[in-house]
Amino acid sequence: PTRRSSDLFINLGAKLVIFLHIYKELGRKFFDNLHFVKWGVKFFASFGSIVFQLTINVVALASVLLGAFLGTELPLTVTQMLWVNLIMDTFAAMALASIPPSADVMNEKPRKTSDFIITRPMRYNILGVAGCFLAILMSLIVYIKGLPMAEVPTALTAFFTIFVMLQFWNLFNASVFGTNHSVFKDARHAVGMLSVAIIILIGQIIIVEFGGKVFRTVPLTLTEWIYIIAGTSIVLWVGEIWLWIQRLKK
C-alpha cells in the first residue's frame, strides 16, 4: 500500500508538473499573441502619422505657391525643403513608430477592410491645422515683403525656423492623434520620440547658425530663438486644451 501510495503521488506530481508547464506555455503564447495584436492595432492606428506628413506637405507646397503669387522671394529654398522632407519622411516616421502601443488600443472598434485610410477626423485635422499654419506663414510673407532689403535675410531665416518649429510642436500632437490622451501622459515610454525631437531641434539650430548660403540662413540671436520656440509652442498647448475638452465630454 505504501508503494502504491508513493507511486500515486509521484504520478500526480508528474501530471501536475506537466499541467503547469502546459499552462505556462499557453499563458505565454496568449500574452505573446495579445502583444502582437496590440502592435497590429497600433500599426493600423499609426496611419494617424499620415496626419503629420500630409499637413506638412500641404503647408510647404501652399507656402511656396502662394509666396510666388505674392511676388516675394521663395519662402523656402530647395535645400530648406530637403531638410523639411528629412524631418517629415525620416525623423517623424522614426519618432511616431517608436511609441509603444497603449492598452487602450484594445478598446477600439474593429475597422472594416473597405475603410479608407484617411478618415473624416484626419481630413478635418489636416485641413484645419494646415489652414492655421498657412494663415500664420502668409502673414509673415506679407510682413517680410514690406521690410527693407537689409532686414530680409534675417526675416526669411526666421520664417524658415518658424515653419519648422510649427511642425516640430505639431509632431507631439500627431503622436496622440486618435486618442484623448495628453502628450505628457506616461512620457517615459516615449523616450525614442523625445530623442528624435531633440535631434530635429539641434539640427535646426545648426542649419540656421552655420548653414550660410547653402541654406540661405543667417544666425539668429538668443532672444529671437526664445521668441520663436516659445511662440510656436502654442501649437502644443492648443492641442492639449482641445484634448482636455474632449476628455471632459466623456
XYZ file of C-alpha atoms in Angstrom:
250
model
C 0.000 0.000 0.000
C 2.816 2.345 0.842
C 4.442 1.721 -2.523
C 1.148 2.215 -4.341
C 0.580 5.479 -2.456
C 4.048 6.737 -3.324
C 3.573 5.772 -6.982
C 0.236 7.567 -6.946
C 1.764 10.743 -5.502
C 4.672 10.585 -7.965
C 2.206 10.120 -10.821
C 0.069 13.007 -9.641
C 3.155 15.160 -9.135
C 4.381 14.410 -12.660
C 0.968 15.244 -14.106
C 0.907 18.460 -12.079
C 4.324 19.464 -13.455
C 3.151 18.718 -16.992
C -0.066 20.669 -16.400
C 1.824 23.674 -15.038
C 4.218 23.547 -17.969
C 1.333 23.479 -20.450
C -0.433 26.258 -18.549
C 2.735 28.322 -18.604
C 3.231 27.796 -22.328
C -0.415 28.606 -23.116
C -0.228 31.706 -20.938
C 2.989 32.811 -22.580
C 1.542 32.282 -26.051
C -1.645 34.100 -25.059
C 0.228 37.134 -23.843
C 2.568 36.992 -26.836
C -0.431 36.926 -29.164
C -2.032 39.726 -27.171
C 1.201 41.699 -27.529
C 1.225 41.110 -31.296
C -2.431 42.113 -31.580
C -1.740 45.347 -29.676
C 1.121 46.203 -32.016
C -1.009 45.251 -35.012
C -3.837 47.547 -33.932
C -1.304 50.257 -33.121
C 0.293 49.793 -36.548
C -3.041 50.365 -38.271
C -3.822 53.253 -35.947
C -0.395 54.705 -36.677
C -1.739 55.705 -40.057
C -2.616 58.740 -37.975
C 1.015 59.727 -38.575
C -0.166 60.471 -42.107
C -1.872 63.445 -40.491
C 1.513 64.926 -39.674
C 3.073 64.142 -43.045
C 0.155 65.393 -45.124
C -0.141 68.534 -43.011
C 3.498 69.463 -43.521
C 3.205 68.660 -47.248
C 0.164 70.862 -47.701
C 1.738 73.741 -45.780
C 5.091 73.524 -47.589
C 3.618 73.368 -51.084
C 0.997 76.034 -50.437
C 3.591 78.351 -48.857
C 5.847 78.176 -51.913
C 2.920 78.518 -54.324
C 1.216 81.418 -52.538
C 4.577 83.096 -51.910
C 5.199 83.126 -55.657
C 1.755 84.640 -56.283
C 2.510 87.355 -53.744
C 5.621 88.235 -55.706
C 8.093 87.540 -52.919
C 11.379 85.658 -52.940
C 10.981 81.909 -52.486
C 9.889 81.450 -48.842
C 11.678 78.086 -48.720
C 14.721 77.164 -50.801
C 15.451 73.733 -52.282
C 17.911 72.870 -49.507
C 15.458 74.004 -46.856
C 12.769 71.824 -48.444
C 15.190 68.884 -48.329
C 15.575 69.397 -44.578
C 11.787 69.625 -44.210
C 11.419 66.363 -46.162
C 14.027 64.724 -43.948
C 12.008 65.755 -40.896
C 8.774 64.548 -42.457
C 9.791 61.235 -44.033
C 12.580 60.047 -41.758
C 12.642 61.661 -38.325
C 8.875 61.896 -37.918
C 8.381 58.291 -39.025
C 11.042 57.133 -36.562
C 9.561 59.204 -33.756
C 5.959 58.092 -34.215
C 6.889 54.445 -34.793
C 8.951 54.326 -31.594
C 5.931 54.933 -29.342
C 4.770 51.615 -27.810
C 1.064 50.741 -28.062
C -1.215 51.770 -25.237
C -3.508 49.236 -23.573
C -6.397 51.432 -24.733
C -5.937 50.310 -28.342
C -7.689 47.047 -27.410
C -10.850 49.044 -26.680
C -11.039 50.430 -30.199
C -13.709 49.136 -32.543
C -12.524 46.928 -35.423
C -12.141 48.701 -38.741
C -13.648 47.405 -41.946
C -11.263 46.306 -44.681
C -13.121 48.656 -47.017
C -12.491 51.725 -44.818
C -10.409 54.460 -46.416
C -7.088 55.140 -44.697
C -7.767 58.869 -44.345
C -10.806 59.111 -42.102
C -13.047 62.132 -41.630
C -11.326 63.266 -38.388
C -7.988 63.014 -40.166
C -9.232 65.185 -43.037
C -10.563 67.804 -40.631
C -7.299 67.794 -38.705
C -5.112 68.084 -41.802
C -7.137 70.883 -43.378
C -7.728 72.731 -40.104
C -4.130 72.665 -38.868
C -2.710 73.331 -42.336
C -5.096 76.274 -42.732
C -3.988 77.806 -39.423
C -0.309 77.323 -40.246
C -0.787 78.854 -43.693
C -2.533 81.895 -42.222
C 0.437 82.471 -39.914
C 3.053 81.919 -42.622
C 1.294 84.014 -45.268
C 1.005 86.868 -42.778
C 4.758 86.629 -42.265
C 5.388 86.686 -46.011
C 3.287 89.830 -46.404
C 5.207 91.371 -43.494
C 8.587 90.399 -44.999
C 7.589 91.896 -48.339
C 7.383 95.344 -46.729
C 10.767 95.172 -44.979
C 13.942 96.951 -46.138
C 16.256 94.675 -48.134
C 18.849 94.678 -45.339
C 16.393 93.003 -42.975
C 15.052 90.410 -45.415
C 17.755 87.702 -44.839
C 17.070 87.641 -41.100
C 13.318 87.688 -41.681
C 13.496 84.778 -44.150
C 15.637 82.826 -41.689
C 13.034 83.463 -39.008
C 10.316 82.383 -41.466
C 12.128 79.096 -42.148
C 12.654 78.479 -38.429
C 9.034 79.280 -37.578
C 7.905 76.899 -40.321
C 9.998 74.045 -38.893
C 9.076 74.781 -35.281
C 5.359 74.774 -36.092
C 5.821 71.261 -37.473
C 8.058 70.367 -34.522
C 5.306 71.061 -31.992
C 2.652 69.526 -34.239
C 4.659 66.281 -34.155
C 3.733 65.907 -30.475
C 0.060 66.471 -31.251
C 0.230 63.902 -34.054
C 1.671 61.349 -31.611
C -1.625 61.274 -29.676
C -3.937 61.718 -32.664
C -6.964 59.455 -32.421
C -6.862 59.401 -28.620
C -7.810 61.810 -25.878
C -4.529 61.285 -24.060
C -2.334 64.164 -23.030
C 1.044 64.393 -24.706
C 2.547 64.326 -21.215
C 0.806 61.103 -20.173
C 3.332 58.344 -19.454
C 6.051 60.282 -21.294
C 8.743 57.874 -20.085
C 7.558 55.357 -22.688
C 8.119 57.889 -25.487
C 11.867 58.208 -24.984
C 12.501 57.346 -28.628
C 10.226 60.109 -29.857
C 11.706 62.660 -27.462
C 15.192 61.727 -28.675
C 14.186 62.276 -32.299
C 12.521 65.588 -31.393
C 15.758 66.759 -29.759
C 17.689 65.752 -32.893
C 15.307 67.836 -35.029
C 15.710 70.847 -32.756
C 19.512 70.590 -32.653
C 19.614 70.068 -36.423
C 17.525 73.191 -36.988
C 19.808 75.266 -34.745
C 22.924 74.012 -36.571
C 21.423 74.724 -40.009
C 20.358 78.242 -39.036
C 23.578 79.163 -37.267
C 26.036 77.567 -39.708
C 24.037 76.890 -42.897
C 25.013 80.191 -44.540
C 24.497 80.451 -48.281
C 23.803 76.735 -48.664
C 20.598 77.031 -46.640
C 20.148 80.798 -47.137
C 20.236 81.448 -43.411
C 21.843 83.968 -41.104
C 22.457 83.422 -37.365
C 19.633 84.395 -35.028
C 20.111 85.909 -31.604
C 19.271 84.003 -28.427
C 16.296 86.310 -27.862
C 14.956 85.546 -31.342
C 15.316 81.821 -30.718
C 13.428 82.085 -27.439
C 10.635 84.101 -29.050
C 10.278 81.639 -31.936
C 10.358 78.475 -29.812
C 8.026 79.879 -27.155
C 5.687 81.488 -29.691
C 5.298 78.378 -31.856
C 4.746 76.165 -28.790
C 1.183 77.493 -28.765
C 0.520 74.657 -31.246
C 1.193 72.142 -28.476
C -0.870 73.999 -25.864
C -3.857 74.428 -28.192
C -3.721 70.699 -28.876
C -3.598 69.971 -25.153
C -6.582 72.231 -24.472
C -8.560 70.516 -27.246
C -7.791 67.063 -25.818
C -8.708 68.259 -22.330
C -12.090 69.435 -23.616
C -12.632 66.067 -25.305
C -11.833 64.259 -22.041
C -14.359 66.428 -20.179
C -17.074 65.460 -22.660
C -16.563 61.821 -21.751
